[in-house]
Short mmCIF file of C-alpha atoms in Angstrom, two decimals:
data_model
loop_
_atom_site.label_atom_id
_atom_site.label_comp_id
_atom_site.label_asym_id
_atom_site.label_seq_id
_atom_site.Cartn_x
_atom_site.Cartn_y
_atom_site.Cartn_z
CA UNK A 869 -9.56 -10.43 3.11
CA UNK A 870 -6.93 -8.42 4.96
CA UNK A 871 -4.21 -9.29 2.42
CA UNK A 872 -0.75 -8.92 3.97
CA UNK A 873 -0.56 -7.59 7.52
CA UNK A 874 2.54 -6.51 9.43
CA UNK A 875 3.19 -5.68 13.06
CA UNK A 876 4.34 -3.39 14.50
CA UNK A 877 3.88 -0.29 12.33
CA UNK A 878 6.62 1.66 14.10
CA UNK A 879 9.48 0.65 16.37
CA UNK A 880 12.42 2.39 17.99
CA UNK A 881 15.29 0.24 19.26
CA UNK A 882 18.60 0.90 20.91
CA UNK A 883 21.75 -0.55 19.42
CA UNK A 884 22.11 -4.17 20.48
CA UNK A 885 18.45 -4.79 21.22
CA UNK A 886 16.57 -7.56 19.47
CA UNK A 887 13.11 -7.69 17.98
CA UNK A 888 10.89 -9.70 15.67
CA UNK A 889 8.78 -8.27 12.87
CA UNK A 890 5.65 -10.26 12.21
CA UNK A 891 3.97 -10.81 8.85
CA UNK A 892 0.87 -12.77 7.90
CA UNK A 893 -1.06 -13.26 4.66
CA UNK A 894 -4.53 -14.67 4.12
CA UNK A 895 -4.35 -15.28 0.36
CA UNK A 896 -3.04 -18.86 0.59
CA UNK A 897 0.16 -17.79 -1.15
CA UNK A 898 3.16 -20.06 -1.26
CA UNK A 899 5.97 -17.51 -1.45
CA UNK A 900 6.73 -14.79 1.06
CA UNK A 901 9.41 -12.12 1.13
CA UNK A 902 11.06 -9.56 3.40
CA UNK A 903 12.41 -6.35 1.88
CA UNK A 904 14.00 -3.23 3.25
CA UNK A 905 13.43 0.15 1.64
CA UNK A 906 16.05 2.85 1.93
CA UNK A 907 16.02 6.29 0.26
CA UNK A 908 17.51 6.23 -3.22
CA UNK A 909 18.01 2.46 -3.14
CA UNK A 910 14.56 1.08 -3.80
CA UNK A 911 13.65 -2.27 -2.32
CA UNK A 912 16.28 -4.84 -1.50
CA UNK A 913 15.40 -8.42 -0.71
CA UNK A 914 16.52 -9.67 2.70
CA UNK A 915 15.12 -13.20 2.74
CA UNK A 916 12.43 -15.10 0.96
CA UNK A 917 10.51 -18.32 1.41
CA UNK A 918 9.41 -20.13 -1.72
CA UNK A 919 7.21 -22.54 0.19
CA UNK A 920 6.31 -23.55 3.71
CA UNK A 921 9.36 -24.95 5.44
CA UNK A 922 11.98 -23.35 3.20
CA UNK A 923 13.85 -20.06 3.43
CA UNK A 924 16.65 -18.57 1.35
CA UNK A 925 18.90 -15.54 1.51
CA UNK A 926 18.28 -12.53 -0.68
CA UNK A 927 20.60 -9.64 -1.47
CA UNK A 928 21.15 -8.28 2.06
CA UNK A 929 20.67 -11.07 4.66
CA UNK A 930 23.45 -10.16 7.10
CA UNK A 931 22.15 -9.31 10.57
CA UNK A 932 18.74 -10.92 10.02
CA UNK A 933 17.09 -14.27 10.53
CA UNK A 934 13.70 -15.48 9.37
CA UNK A 935 11.16 -18.14 10.25
CA UNK A 936 8.40 -19.47 8.03
CA UNK A 937 6.16 -20.56 10.87
CA UNK A 938 3.44 -21.95 8.63
CA UNK A 939 1.99 -21.11 5.24
CA UNK A 940 0.47 -17.86 6.52
CA UNK A 941 3.25 -16.41 8.66
CA UNK A 942 6.81 -15.27 7.95
CA UNK A 943 8.75 -13.44 10.65
CA UNK A 944 11.95 -11.42 10.49
CA UNK A 945 14.27 -11.22 13.50
CA UNK A 946 17.00 -8.75 14.28
CA UNK A 947 19.20 -10.39 16.93
CA UNK A 948 21.37 -7.37 17.71
CA UNK A 949 20.09 -4.21 16.06
CA UNK A 950 22.51 -1.72 14.51
CA UNK A 951 21.92 1.85 13.27
CA UNK A 952 22.52 0.59 9.70
CA UNK A 953 19.31 -1.40 10.05
CA UNK A 954 17.23 1.76 10.34
CA UNK A 955 14.85 1.37 7.44
CA UNK A 956 11.29 0.65 6.37
CA UNK A 957 10.63 -3.08 6.21
CA UNK A 958 8.06 -4.60 3.88
CA UNK A 959 6.69 -8.09 3.83
CA UNK A 960 5.22 -9.40 0.58
CA UNK A 961 3.68 -12.58 -0.72
CA UNK A 962 3.01 -14.16 -4.10
CA UNK A 963 1.23 -17.21 -5.36
CA UNK A 964 4.28 -18.90 -6.89
CA UNK A 965 5.71 -22.21 -5.81
CA UNK A 966 9.05 -23.95 -6.11
CA UNK A 967 12.28 -21.98 -6.18
CA UNK A 968 10.88 -18.94 -7.87
CA UNK A 969 11.94 -15.56 -6.55
CA UNK A 970 9.41 -13.44 -8.39
CA UNK A 971 9.09 -14.82 -11.89
CA UNK A 972 5.80 -13.79 -13.45
CA UNK A 973 4.05 -13.43 -10.11
CA UNK A 974 2.55 -10.25 -8.78
CA UNK A 975 3.82 -9.54 -5.28
CA UNK A 976 1.36 -8.25 -2.68
CA UNK A 977 2.87 -5.98 -0.06
CA UNK A 978 2.01 -5.18 3.53
CA UNK A 979 1.88 -1.60 4.85
CA UNK A 980 5.43 -1.68 6.22
CA UNK A 981 7.23 -1.31 9.54
CA UNK A 982 9.25 1.84 10.13
CA UNK A 983 12.24 0.88 12.30
CA UNK A 984 14.68 3.30 13.87
CA UNK A 985 17.81 2.04 15.62
CA UNK A 986 19.49 4.59 17.87
CA UNK B 400 24.62 -8.73 -14.15
CA UNK B 401 20.93 -7.74 -13.84
CA UNK B 402 20.20 -4.13 -12.93
CA UNK B 403 17.33 -1.65 -13.13
CA UNK B 404 17.82 2.08 -13.61
CA UNK B 405 15.09 4.62 -13.07
CA UNK B 406 16.54 7.70 -14.65
CA UNK B 407 14.64 10.32 -12.65
CA UNK B 408 14.45 10.34 -8.87
CA UNK B 409 11.73 13.03 -8.86
CA UNK B 410 9.30 14.24 -11.52
CA UNK B 411 7.18 17.32 -10.81
CA UNK B 412 4.30 17.92 -13.21
CA UNK B 413 1.15 20.01 -13.34
CA UNK B 414 -2.27 18.42 -13.19
CA UNK B 415 -3.64 17.34 -16.59
CA UNK B 416 -0.16 17.38 -18.15
CA UNK B 417 1.37 14.23 -19.68
CA UNK B 418 4.14 12.38 -17.85
CA UNK B 419 6.75 9.76 -18.67
CA UNK B 420 8.68 7.86 -16.01
CA UNK B 421 11.72 6.16 -17.45
CA UNK B 422 13.03 2.67 -16.70
CA UNK B 423 15.97 0.90 -18.30
CA UNK B 424 17.27 -2.54 -17.42
CA UNK B 425 20.22 -4.71 -18.22
CA UNK B 426 19.73 -8.39 -18.81
CA UNK B 427 20.92 -10.81 -21.43
CA UNK B 428 17.89 -13.09 -21.24
CA UNK B 429 14.14 -12.87 -21.51
CA UNK B 430 12.59 -10.74 -18.81
CA UNK B 431 9.31 -9.99 -17.14
CA UNK B 432 8.70 -6.34 -16.35
CA UNK B 433 6.58 -4.65 -13.69
CA UNK B 434 5.59 -1.22 -12.50
CA UNK B 435 4.51 -0.89 -8.87
CA UNK B 436 3.07 2.23 -7.20
CA UNK B 437 3.48 3.24 -3.57
CA UNK B 438 1.07 5.85 -2.21
CA UNK B 439 2.16 7.76 0.92
CA UNK B 440 2.45 5.56 4.01
CA UNK B 441 1.35 2.43 2.16
CA UNK B 442 2.96 -0.68 0.73
CA UNK B 443 3.61 -1.20 -2.95
CA UNK B 444 0.85 -2.37 -5.26
CA UNK B 445 1.04 -3.60 -8.83
CA UNK B 446 0.23 -1.04 -11.49
CA UNK B 447 0.89 -3.14 -14.59
CA UNK B 448 3.15 -5.87 -15.90
CA UNK B 449 4.55 -7.24 -19.13
CA UNK B 450 4.94 -11.01 -19.42
CA UNK B 451 4.65 -11.69 -23.15
CA UNK B 452 2.63 -10.79 -26.23
CA UNK B 453 1.74 -7.17 -26.99
CA UNK B 454 4.54 -4.86 -25.98
CA UNK B 455 2.08 -2.18 -24.84
CA UNK B 456 0.39 -2.85 -21.51
CA UNK B 457 -2.19 -0.71 -19.76
CA UNK B 458 -3.47 -0.22 -16.22
CA UNK B 459 -7.04 0.43 -15.18
CA UNK B 460 -6.29 4.03 -14.17
CA UNK B 461 -4.89 5.27 -17.47
CA UNK B 462 -1.19 4.44 -17.23
CA UNK B 463 0.54 2.50 -19.98
CA UNK B 464 4.03 1.12 -20.49
CA UNK B 465 5.79 -0.14 -23.57
CA UNK B 466 8.39 -2.89 -23.60
CA UNK B 467 11.21 -1.99 -25.98
CA UNK B 468 13.57 -4.93 -26.25
CA UNK B 469 16.15 -3.22 -28.47
CA UNK B 470 16.49 -0.31 -26.05
CA UNK B 471 15.97 -2.49 -22.95
CA UNK B 472 13.40 -0.03 -21.66
CA UNK B 473 9.96 -0.15 -20.06
CA UNK B 474 8.89 3.49 -19.71
CA UNK B 475 5.63 4.38 -17.96
CA UNK B 476 3.36 7.06 -19.44
CA UNK B 477 0.09 8.79 -18.73
CA UNK B 478 -1.40 11.38 -21.10
CA UNK B 479 -3.08 13.42 -18.36
CA UNK B 480 -2.21 13.10 -14.67
CA UNK B 481 -4.37 13.80 -11.62
CA UNK B 482 -3.44 15.02 -8.15
CA UNK B 483 -4.23 11.51 -6.92
CA UNK B 484 -1.39 10.09 -9.04
CA UNK B 485 1.12 11.64 -6.64
CA UNK B 486 3.10 8.63 -5.42
CA UNK B 487 6.39 6.81 -5.81
CA UNK B 488 6.69 4.47 -8.78
CA UNK B 489 8.99 1.47 -8.91
CA UNK B 490 10.09 -0.44 -11.97
CA UNK B 491 10.97 -4.10 -11.39
CA UNK B 492 12.58 -6.71 -13.63
CA UNK B 493 12.45 -10.45 -13.22
CA UNK B 494 14.71 -12.75 -15.19
CA UNK B 495 16.07 -16.24 -15.03
CA UNK B 496 19.06 -17.11 -12.91
CA UNK B 497 20.44 -20.42 -11.73
CA UNK B 498 17.66 -22.25 -9.93
CA UNK B 499 14.80 -19.93 -10.72
CA UNK B 500 13.96 -16.28 -11.22
CA UNK B 501 15.25 -13.14 -9.60
CA UNK B 502 13.31 -9.88 -9.28
CA UNK B 503 15.15 -6.60 -8.87
CA UNK B 504 13.50 -3.27 -8.08
CA UNK B 505 14.68 0.13 -9.27
CA UNK B 506 15.36 2.97 -6.86
CA UNK B 507 11.97 4.58 -7.52
CA UNK B 508 10.67 7.82 -9.06
CA UNK B 509 8.65 10.26 -6.99
CA UNK B 510 5.87 11.81 -9.05
CA UNK B 511 4.55 15.12 -7.70
CA UNK B 512 1.38 16.37 -9.37
CA UNK B 513 0.75 20.06 -8.74
CA UNK B 514 -2.57 21.90 -9.08
#
């Protein structure tokens, strides 16, 4: 099992450009998450999907959109990138169902995408 | 409001010395508590978690954490660290909010183990 995979690993964008970060998991998990990691701030939740076909905003959703394409895949789109979106982005998944953002579940993380917006 | 405070941003320690990484949280309800570890250039992985029962939980690589409800703390300890323990450690707290649960991560503590 590959676990949680993310593409690309690195990306440099110019202000105003758009891009989509891809995430896939092969553990048959119901919930998937997108986080950003910034120095001194830990992980902050951008969006999550508690089940196939549903998505909800997290703490910092502005400037992002998501798509839960199927049970395996959860993509994050930046429509018009800004320097404030320079960060490391992590996708995660967990077994949980229903409207549970975490709960008792262990979250399994991908290796991350390092994004720089110039 | 729920919050997680990791009191030390960096902890340098010599190999084979003991270490304690501190985590305090604020929540007025029952919580679930986690420690995740992030090795360089990797994603986070679960180290240990407290859900219920014994307040002392252990990981397979010698770390332990104790849930202290009165002090709202979940400090991580290891009696003797190795070079390979060098990583960033994140405390996370999950508690109930309207409609479900909410998990918040602390800012992280970088552990540097020196030879």
